[in-house]
GROMACS .gro file of C-alpha atoms in nm:
model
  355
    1UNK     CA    1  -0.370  -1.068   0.173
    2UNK     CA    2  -0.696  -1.170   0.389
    3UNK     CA    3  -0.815  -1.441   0.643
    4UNK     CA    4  -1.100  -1.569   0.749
    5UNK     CA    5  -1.067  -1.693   1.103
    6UNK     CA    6  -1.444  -1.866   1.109
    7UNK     CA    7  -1.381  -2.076   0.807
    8UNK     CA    8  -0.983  -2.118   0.870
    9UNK     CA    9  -0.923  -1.967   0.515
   10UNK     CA   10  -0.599  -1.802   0.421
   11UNK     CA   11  -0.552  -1.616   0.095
   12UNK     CA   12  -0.210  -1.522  -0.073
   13UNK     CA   13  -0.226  -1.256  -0.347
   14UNK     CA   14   0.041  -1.231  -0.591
   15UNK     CA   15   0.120  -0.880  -0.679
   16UNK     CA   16   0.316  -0.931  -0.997
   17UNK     CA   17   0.258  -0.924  -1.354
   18UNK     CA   18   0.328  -1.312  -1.366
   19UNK     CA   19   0.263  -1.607  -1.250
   20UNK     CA   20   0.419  -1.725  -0.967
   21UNK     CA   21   0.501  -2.098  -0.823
   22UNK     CA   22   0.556  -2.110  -0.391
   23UNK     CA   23   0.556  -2.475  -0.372
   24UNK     CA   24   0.807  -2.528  -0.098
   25UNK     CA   25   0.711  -2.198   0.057
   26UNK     CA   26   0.585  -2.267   0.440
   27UNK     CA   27   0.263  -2.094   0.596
   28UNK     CA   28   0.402  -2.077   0.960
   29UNK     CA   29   0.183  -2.003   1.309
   30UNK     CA   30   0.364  -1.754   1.601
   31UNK     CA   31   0.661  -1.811   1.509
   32UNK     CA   32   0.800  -1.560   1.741
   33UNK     CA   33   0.592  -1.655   2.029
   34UNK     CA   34   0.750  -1.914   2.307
   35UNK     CA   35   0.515  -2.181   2.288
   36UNK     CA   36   0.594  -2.220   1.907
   37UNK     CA   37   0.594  -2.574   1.794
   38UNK     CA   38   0.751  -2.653   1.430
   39UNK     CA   39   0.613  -2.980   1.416
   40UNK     CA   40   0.209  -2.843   1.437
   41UNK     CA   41   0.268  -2.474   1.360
   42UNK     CA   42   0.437  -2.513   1.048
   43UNK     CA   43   0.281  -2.625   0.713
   44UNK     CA   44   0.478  -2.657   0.355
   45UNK     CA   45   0.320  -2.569   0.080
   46UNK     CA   46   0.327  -2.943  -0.154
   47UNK     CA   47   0.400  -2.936  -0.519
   48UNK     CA   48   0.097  -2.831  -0.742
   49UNK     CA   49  -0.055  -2.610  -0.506
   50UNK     CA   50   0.165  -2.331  -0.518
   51UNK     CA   51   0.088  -2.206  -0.848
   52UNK     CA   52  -0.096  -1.833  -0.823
   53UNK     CA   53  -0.177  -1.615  -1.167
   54UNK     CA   54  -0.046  -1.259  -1.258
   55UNK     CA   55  -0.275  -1.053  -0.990
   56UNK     CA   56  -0.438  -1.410  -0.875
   57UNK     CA   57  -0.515  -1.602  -0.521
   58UNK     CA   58  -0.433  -1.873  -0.352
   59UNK     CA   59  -0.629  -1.974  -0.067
   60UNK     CA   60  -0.548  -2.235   0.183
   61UNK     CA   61  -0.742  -2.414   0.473
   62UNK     CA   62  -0.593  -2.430   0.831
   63UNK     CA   63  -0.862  -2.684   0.996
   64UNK     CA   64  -0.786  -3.083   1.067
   65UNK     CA   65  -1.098  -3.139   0.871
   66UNK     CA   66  -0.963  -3.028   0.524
   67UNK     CA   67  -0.578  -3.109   0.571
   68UNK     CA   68  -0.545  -3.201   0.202
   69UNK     CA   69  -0.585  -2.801   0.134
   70UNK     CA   70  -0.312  -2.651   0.396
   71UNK     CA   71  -0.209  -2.640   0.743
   72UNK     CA   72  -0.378  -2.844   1.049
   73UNK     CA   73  -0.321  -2.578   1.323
   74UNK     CA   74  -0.614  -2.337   1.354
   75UNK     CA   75  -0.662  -1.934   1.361
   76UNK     CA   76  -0.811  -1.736   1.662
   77UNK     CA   77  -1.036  -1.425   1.597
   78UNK     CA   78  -1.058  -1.396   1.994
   79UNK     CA   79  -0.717  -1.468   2.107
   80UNK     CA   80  -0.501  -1.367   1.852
   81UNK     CA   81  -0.229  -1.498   1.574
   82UNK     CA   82   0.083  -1.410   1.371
   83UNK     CA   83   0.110  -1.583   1.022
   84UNK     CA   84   0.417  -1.560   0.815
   85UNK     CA   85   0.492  -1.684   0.475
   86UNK     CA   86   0.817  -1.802   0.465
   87UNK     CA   87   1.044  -1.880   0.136
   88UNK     CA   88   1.241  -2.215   0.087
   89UNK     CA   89   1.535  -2.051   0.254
   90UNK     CA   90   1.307  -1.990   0.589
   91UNK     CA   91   1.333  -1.564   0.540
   92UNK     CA   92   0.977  -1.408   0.589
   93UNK     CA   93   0.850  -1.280   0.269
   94UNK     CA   94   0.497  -1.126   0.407
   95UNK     CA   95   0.291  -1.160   0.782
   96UNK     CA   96  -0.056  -1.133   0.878
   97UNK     CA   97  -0.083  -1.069   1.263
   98UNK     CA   98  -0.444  -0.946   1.453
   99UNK     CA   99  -0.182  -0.952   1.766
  100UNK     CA  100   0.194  -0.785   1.865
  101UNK     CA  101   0.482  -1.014   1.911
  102UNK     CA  102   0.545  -0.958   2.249
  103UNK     CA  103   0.187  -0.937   2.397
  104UNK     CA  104  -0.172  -1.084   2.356
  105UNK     CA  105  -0.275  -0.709   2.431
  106UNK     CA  106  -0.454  -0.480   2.182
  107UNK     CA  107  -0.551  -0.813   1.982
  108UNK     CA  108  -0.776  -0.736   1.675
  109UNK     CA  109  -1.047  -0.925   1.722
  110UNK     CA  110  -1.231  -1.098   1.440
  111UNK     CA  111  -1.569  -1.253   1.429
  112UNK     CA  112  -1.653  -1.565   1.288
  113UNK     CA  113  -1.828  -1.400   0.989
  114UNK     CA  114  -1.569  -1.142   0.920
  115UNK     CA  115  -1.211  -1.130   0.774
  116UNK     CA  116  -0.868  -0.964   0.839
  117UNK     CA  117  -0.685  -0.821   0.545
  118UNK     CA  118  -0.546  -0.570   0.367
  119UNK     CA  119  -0.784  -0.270   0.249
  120UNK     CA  120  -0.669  -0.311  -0.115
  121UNK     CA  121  -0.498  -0.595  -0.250
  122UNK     CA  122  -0.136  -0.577  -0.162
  123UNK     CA  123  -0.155  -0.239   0.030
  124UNK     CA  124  -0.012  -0.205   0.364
  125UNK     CA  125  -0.305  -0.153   0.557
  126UNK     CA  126  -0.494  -0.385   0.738
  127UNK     CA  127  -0.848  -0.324   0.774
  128UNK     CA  128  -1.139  -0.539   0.927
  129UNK     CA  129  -1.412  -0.653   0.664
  130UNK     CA  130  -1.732  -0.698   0.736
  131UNK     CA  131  -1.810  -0.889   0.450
  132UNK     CA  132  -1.497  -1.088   0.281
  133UNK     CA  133  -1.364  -1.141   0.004
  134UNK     CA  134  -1.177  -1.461  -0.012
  135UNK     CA  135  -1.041  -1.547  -0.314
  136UNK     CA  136  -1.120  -1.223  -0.481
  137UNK     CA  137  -1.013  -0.864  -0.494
  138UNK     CA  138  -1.003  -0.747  -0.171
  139UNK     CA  139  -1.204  -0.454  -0.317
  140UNK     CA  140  -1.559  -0.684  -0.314
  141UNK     CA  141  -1.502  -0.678   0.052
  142UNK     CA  142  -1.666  -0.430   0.299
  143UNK     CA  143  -1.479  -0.265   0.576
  144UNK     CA  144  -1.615  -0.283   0.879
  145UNK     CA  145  -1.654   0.089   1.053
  146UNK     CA  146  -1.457   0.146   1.321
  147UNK     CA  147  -1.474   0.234   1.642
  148UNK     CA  148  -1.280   0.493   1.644
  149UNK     CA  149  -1.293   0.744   1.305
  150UNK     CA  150  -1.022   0.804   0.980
  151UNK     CA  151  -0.963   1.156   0.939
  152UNK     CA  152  -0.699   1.338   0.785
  153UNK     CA  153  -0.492   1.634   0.955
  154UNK     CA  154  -0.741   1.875   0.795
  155UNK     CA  155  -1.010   1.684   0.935
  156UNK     CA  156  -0.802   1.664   1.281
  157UNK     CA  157  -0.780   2.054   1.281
  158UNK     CA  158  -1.141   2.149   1.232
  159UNK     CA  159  -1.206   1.978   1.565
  160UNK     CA  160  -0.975   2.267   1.730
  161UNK     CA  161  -1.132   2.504   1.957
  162UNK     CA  162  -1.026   2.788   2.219
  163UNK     CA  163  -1.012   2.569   2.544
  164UNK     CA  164  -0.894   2.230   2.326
  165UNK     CA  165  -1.056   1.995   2.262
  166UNK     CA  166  -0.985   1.614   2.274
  167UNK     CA  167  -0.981   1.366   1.983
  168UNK     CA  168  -0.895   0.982   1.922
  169UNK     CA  169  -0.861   0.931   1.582
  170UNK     CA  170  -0.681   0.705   1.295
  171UNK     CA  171  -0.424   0.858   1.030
  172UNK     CA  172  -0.253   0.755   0.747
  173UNK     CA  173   0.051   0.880   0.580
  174UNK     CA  174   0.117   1.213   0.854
  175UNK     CA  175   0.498   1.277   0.834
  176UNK     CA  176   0.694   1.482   1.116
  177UNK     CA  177   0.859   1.763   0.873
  178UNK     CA  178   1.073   1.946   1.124
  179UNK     CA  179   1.140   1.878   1.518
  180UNK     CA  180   1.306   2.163   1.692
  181UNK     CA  181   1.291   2.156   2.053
  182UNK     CA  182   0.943   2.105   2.179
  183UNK     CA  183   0.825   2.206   1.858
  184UNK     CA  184   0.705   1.938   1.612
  185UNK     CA  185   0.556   1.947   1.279
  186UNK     CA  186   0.331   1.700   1.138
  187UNK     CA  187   0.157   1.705   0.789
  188UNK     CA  188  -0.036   1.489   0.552
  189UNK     CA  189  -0.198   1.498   0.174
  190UNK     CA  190  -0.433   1.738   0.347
  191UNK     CA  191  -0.300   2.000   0.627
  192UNK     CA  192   0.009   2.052   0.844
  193UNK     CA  193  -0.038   2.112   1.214
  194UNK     CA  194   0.192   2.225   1.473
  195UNK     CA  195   0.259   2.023   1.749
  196UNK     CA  196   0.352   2.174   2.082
  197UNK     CA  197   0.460   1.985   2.401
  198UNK     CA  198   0.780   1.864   2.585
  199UNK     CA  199   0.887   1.574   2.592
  200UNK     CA  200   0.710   1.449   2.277
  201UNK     CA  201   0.957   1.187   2.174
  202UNK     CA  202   0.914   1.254   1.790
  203UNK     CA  203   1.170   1.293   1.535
  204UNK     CA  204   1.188   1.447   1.186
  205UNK     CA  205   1.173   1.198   0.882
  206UNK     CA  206   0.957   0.947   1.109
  207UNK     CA  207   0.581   0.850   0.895
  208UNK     CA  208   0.291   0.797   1.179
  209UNK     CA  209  -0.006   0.591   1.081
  210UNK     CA  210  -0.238   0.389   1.299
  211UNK     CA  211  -0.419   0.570   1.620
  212UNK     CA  212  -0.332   0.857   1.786
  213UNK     CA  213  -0.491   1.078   2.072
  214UNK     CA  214  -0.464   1.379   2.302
  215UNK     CA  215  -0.618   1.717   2.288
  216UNK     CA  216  -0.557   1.978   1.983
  217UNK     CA  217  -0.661   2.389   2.085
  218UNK     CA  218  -0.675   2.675   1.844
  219UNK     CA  219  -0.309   2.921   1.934
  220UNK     CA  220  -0.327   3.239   1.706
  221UNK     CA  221  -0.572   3.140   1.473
  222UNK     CA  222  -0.420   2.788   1.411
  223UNK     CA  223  -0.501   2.428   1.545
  224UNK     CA  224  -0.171   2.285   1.750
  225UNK     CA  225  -0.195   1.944   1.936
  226UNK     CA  226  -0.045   1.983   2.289
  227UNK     CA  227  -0.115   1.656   2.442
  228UNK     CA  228  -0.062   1.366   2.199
  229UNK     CA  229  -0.027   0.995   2.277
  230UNK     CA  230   0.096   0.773   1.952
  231UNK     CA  231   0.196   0.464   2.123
  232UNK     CA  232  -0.042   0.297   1.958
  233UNK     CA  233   0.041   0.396   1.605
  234UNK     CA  234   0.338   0.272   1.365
  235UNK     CA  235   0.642   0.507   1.333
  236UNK     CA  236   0.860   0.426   1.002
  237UNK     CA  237   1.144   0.622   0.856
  238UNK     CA  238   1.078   0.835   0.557
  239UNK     CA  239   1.250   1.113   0.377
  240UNK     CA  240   1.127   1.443   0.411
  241UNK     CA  241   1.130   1.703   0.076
  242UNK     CA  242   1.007   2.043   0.142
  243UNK     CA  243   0.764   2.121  -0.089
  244UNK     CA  244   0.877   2.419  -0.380
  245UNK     CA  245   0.607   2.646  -0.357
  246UNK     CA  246   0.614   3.082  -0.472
  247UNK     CA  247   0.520   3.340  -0.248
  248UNK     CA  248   0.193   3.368  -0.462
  249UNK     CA  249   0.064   3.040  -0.426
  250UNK     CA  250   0.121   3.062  -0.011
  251UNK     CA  251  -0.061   3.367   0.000
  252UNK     CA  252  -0.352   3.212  -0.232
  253UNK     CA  253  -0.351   2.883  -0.064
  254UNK     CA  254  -0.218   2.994   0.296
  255UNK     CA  255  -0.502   2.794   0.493
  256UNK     CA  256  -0.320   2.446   0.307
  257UNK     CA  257   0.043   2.569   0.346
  258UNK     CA  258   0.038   2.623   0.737
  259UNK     CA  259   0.267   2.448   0.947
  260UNK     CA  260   0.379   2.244   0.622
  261UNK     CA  261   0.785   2.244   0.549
  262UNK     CA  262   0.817   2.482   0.205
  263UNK     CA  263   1.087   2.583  -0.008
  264UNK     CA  264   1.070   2.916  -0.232
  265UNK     CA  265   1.325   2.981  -0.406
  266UNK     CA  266   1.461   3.312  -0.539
  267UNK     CA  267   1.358   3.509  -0.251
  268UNK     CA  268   1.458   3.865  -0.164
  269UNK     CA  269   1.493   3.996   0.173
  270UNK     CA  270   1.305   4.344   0.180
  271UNK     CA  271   1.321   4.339   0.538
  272UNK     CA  272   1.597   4.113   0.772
  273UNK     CA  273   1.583   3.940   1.083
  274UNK     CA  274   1.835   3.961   1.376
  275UNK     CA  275   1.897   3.871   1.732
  276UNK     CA  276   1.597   4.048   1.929
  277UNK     CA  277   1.463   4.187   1.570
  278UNK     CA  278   1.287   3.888   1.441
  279UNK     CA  279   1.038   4.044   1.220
  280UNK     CA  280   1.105   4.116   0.865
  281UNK     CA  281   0.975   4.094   0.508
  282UNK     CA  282   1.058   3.891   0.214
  283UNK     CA  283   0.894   3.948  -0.200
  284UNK     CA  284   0.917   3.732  -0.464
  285UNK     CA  285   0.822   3.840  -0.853
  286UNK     CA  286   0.582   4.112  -0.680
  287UNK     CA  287   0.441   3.946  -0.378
  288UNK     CA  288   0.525   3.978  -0.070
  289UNK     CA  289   0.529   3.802   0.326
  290UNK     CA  290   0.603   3.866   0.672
  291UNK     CA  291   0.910   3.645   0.742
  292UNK     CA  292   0.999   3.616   1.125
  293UNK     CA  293   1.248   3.411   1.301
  294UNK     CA  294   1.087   3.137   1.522
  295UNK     CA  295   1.451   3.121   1.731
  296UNK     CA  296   1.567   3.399   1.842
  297UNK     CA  297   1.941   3.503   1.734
  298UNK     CA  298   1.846   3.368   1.312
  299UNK     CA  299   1.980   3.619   1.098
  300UNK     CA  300   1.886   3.703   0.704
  301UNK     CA  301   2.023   4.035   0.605
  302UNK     CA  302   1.819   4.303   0.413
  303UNK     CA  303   1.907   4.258   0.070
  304UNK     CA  304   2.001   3.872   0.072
  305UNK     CA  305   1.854   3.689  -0.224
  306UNK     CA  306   1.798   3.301  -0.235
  307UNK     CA  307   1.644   3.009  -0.154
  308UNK     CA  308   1.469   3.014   0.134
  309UNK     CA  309   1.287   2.681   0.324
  310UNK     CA  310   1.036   2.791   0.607
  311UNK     CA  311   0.732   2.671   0.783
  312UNK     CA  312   0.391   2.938   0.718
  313UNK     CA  313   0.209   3.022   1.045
  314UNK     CA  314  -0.048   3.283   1.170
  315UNK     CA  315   0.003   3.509   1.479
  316UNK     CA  316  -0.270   3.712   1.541
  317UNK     CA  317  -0.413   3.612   1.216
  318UNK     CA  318  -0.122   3.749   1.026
  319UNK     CA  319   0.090   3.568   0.802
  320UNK     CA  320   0.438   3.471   0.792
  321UNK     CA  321   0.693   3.233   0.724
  322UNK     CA  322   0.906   3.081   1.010
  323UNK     CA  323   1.285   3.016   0.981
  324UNK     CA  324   1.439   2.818   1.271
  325UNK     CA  325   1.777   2.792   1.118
  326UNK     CA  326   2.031   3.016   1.000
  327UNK     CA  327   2.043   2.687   0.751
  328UNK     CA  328   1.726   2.763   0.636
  329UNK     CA  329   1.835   3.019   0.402
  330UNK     CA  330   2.081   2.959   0.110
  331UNK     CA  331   2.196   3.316  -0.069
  332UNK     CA  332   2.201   3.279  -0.405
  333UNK     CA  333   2.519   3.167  -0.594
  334UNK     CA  334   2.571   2.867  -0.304
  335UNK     CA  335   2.532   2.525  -0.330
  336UNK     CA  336   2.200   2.386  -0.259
  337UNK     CA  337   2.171   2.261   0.103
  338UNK     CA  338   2.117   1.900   0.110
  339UNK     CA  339   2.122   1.794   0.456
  340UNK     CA  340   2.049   2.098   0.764
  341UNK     CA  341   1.953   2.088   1.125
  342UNK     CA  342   1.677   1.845   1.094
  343UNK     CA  343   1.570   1.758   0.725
  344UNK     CA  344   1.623   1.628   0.428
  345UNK     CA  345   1.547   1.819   0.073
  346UNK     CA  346   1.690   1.500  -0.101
  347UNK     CA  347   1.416   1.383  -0.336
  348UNK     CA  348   1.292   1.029  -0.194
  349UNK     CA  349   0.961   1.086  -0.028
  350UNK     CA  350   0.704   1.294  -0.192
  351UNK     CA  351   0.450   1.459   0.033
  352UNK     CA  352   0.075   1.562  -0.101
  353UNK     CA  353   0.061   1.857  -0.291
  354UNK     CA  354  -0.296   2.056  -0.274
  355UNK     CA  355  -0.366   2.001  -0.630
   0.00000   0.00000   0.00000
């Protein structure tokens, strides 16, 4: 949960509602590194010092000069470590690294009077702290600012202008909602923004988080990133829900709902799209939207009622929904789509909401 690399300290939180007993677990030193020794890099927790309360600590030692309290072999601020706790059975249960595997590049360094851990107790971010909190709720500790700032999507699209501009910045939590050619989408709690360039690499369903740069320009009205460099951030899988939203609340909310996957349902198509007549209209219970067809060749028939999931945008400062798929749309009286082109409406990964 947190380490101290100036005082050697190692602290294990236990997340669960009761107490827990890892006597026999090990505490084990770049493991996956070549010069890893078993005999000096691997320490077994001893009976009666494994016991940790219901939301408690244990904290450990890794110094020669306080080897009755954990492991002999030390931890580096400067030139980096990966710490696993493994169970009885040798499987990793958690890891701590300031380093990657394969390289001593990008090493988080730690001074002597700071600590390495995660921002809240059990959460999956790790976060420098100024002042620790061994021993404690990680929430005592202080975070040390970074060099480089947090900011959300919404934050990430104020910085837009005419020309571009560039930007380095952390995220948390942006998901790619919809990859179609070198179109991508990317939203958060906070704001979707469009993502134009080729050869971006990204794929629907994938979760960024960690640093990302490149230069983000304002294209009819909204911001769109189109240079973007993520190698240094972590990609997971997630499942992407589009979120069920009326016509209404788009057109009350529209600044939130750009370039974010939607869904509204019951739809009828006062105006349909065709090859090389991609602008049309769509109302729902008295309001109504531009609709448009982002790929040429979509069609939605005048008259068609359903479900319809789309992607708001501005051109020209007008609004209207995107459709990139014929799949998009589902006429009423069909079964609901649960898998088309590139997402997923099945209900495992909730995005924010802007309530």
């Amino acid at each position: 949960n947190e380490i101290s690399t100036g005082d050697k300290k190692i602290e294990i939180y236990n997340a669960t509602e009761v107490d827990v007993d890892i006597a026999g677990y090990a505490l084990v030193r770049n493991a996956a590194v070549a010069d890893f020794n078993p005999d000096k890099d691997k320490w077994v927790i001893p009976a009666g010092m494994g016991n940790i309360p219901a939301k408690g600590f244990a904290v450990y030692t890794a110094k020669q000069s306080d080897a009755a309290n954990g492991p002999l072999f030390g931890l580096s601020g400067n030139k980096g470590f990966i710490l696993e706790l493994q169970n009885t059975k040798g499987t990793q249960v958690d890891v701590i690294a300031n380093r990657p595997v394969e390289t001593e590049e990008a090493i988080v360094v730690i001074a002597d009077e700071e600590s390495f851990g995660r921002k809240t107790d059990g959460a999956d971010k790790w976060v420098v702290f100024s002042v620790p909190s061994i021993g404690e709720t990680n929430a005592n500790g202080t975070v040390k600012p970074s060099a480089v700032p947090e900011m959300t999507l919404a934050e990430l699209n104020a910085l837009a202008t005419g020309d571009g501009a560039a930007f380095e910045a952390i995220v948390e939590n942006v998901v790619v909602s919809y990859v179609n050619g070198n179109n991508a989408f990317i939203q958060d709690a906070t704001a979707g923004t469009q993502i134009y360039l080729k050869n971006h690499g990204l794929a629907a369903g994938k979760k960024i988080d960690g640093t990302i740069s490149g230069t983000i320009k304002l294209y009819q009205g909204y911001a769109e990133i189109t240079a973007l460099d993520y190698s240094a951030a972590t990609l997971t899988d997630v499942t992407v829900t589009p979120e069920t939203v009326t016509v209404a609340q788009l057109l009350d909310n529209y600044s939130f709902y750009v370039n974010r996957l939607v869904k509204i349902q019951g739809i009828s198509v006062t105006d349909g799209i065709a090859k090389d007549d991609r602008n049309g209209k769509i109302a729902q219970n008295g309001s109504e939207i531009n609709l448009y067809a982002s790929i040429n060749g979509v069609t939605i028939e005048t008259g068609a009622e359903g479900d319809l999931v789309c992607i708001p945008t501005l051109y020209s400062g007008n609004k209207q929904v995107g459709v990139y798929e014929d799949s998009f749309f589902t006429p009423a009286g069909d079964p609901p789509v649960v898998e088309g082109g590139e997402y997923d409406i099945a209900l495992a990964y909730t995005l924010g909401s802007s309530s």
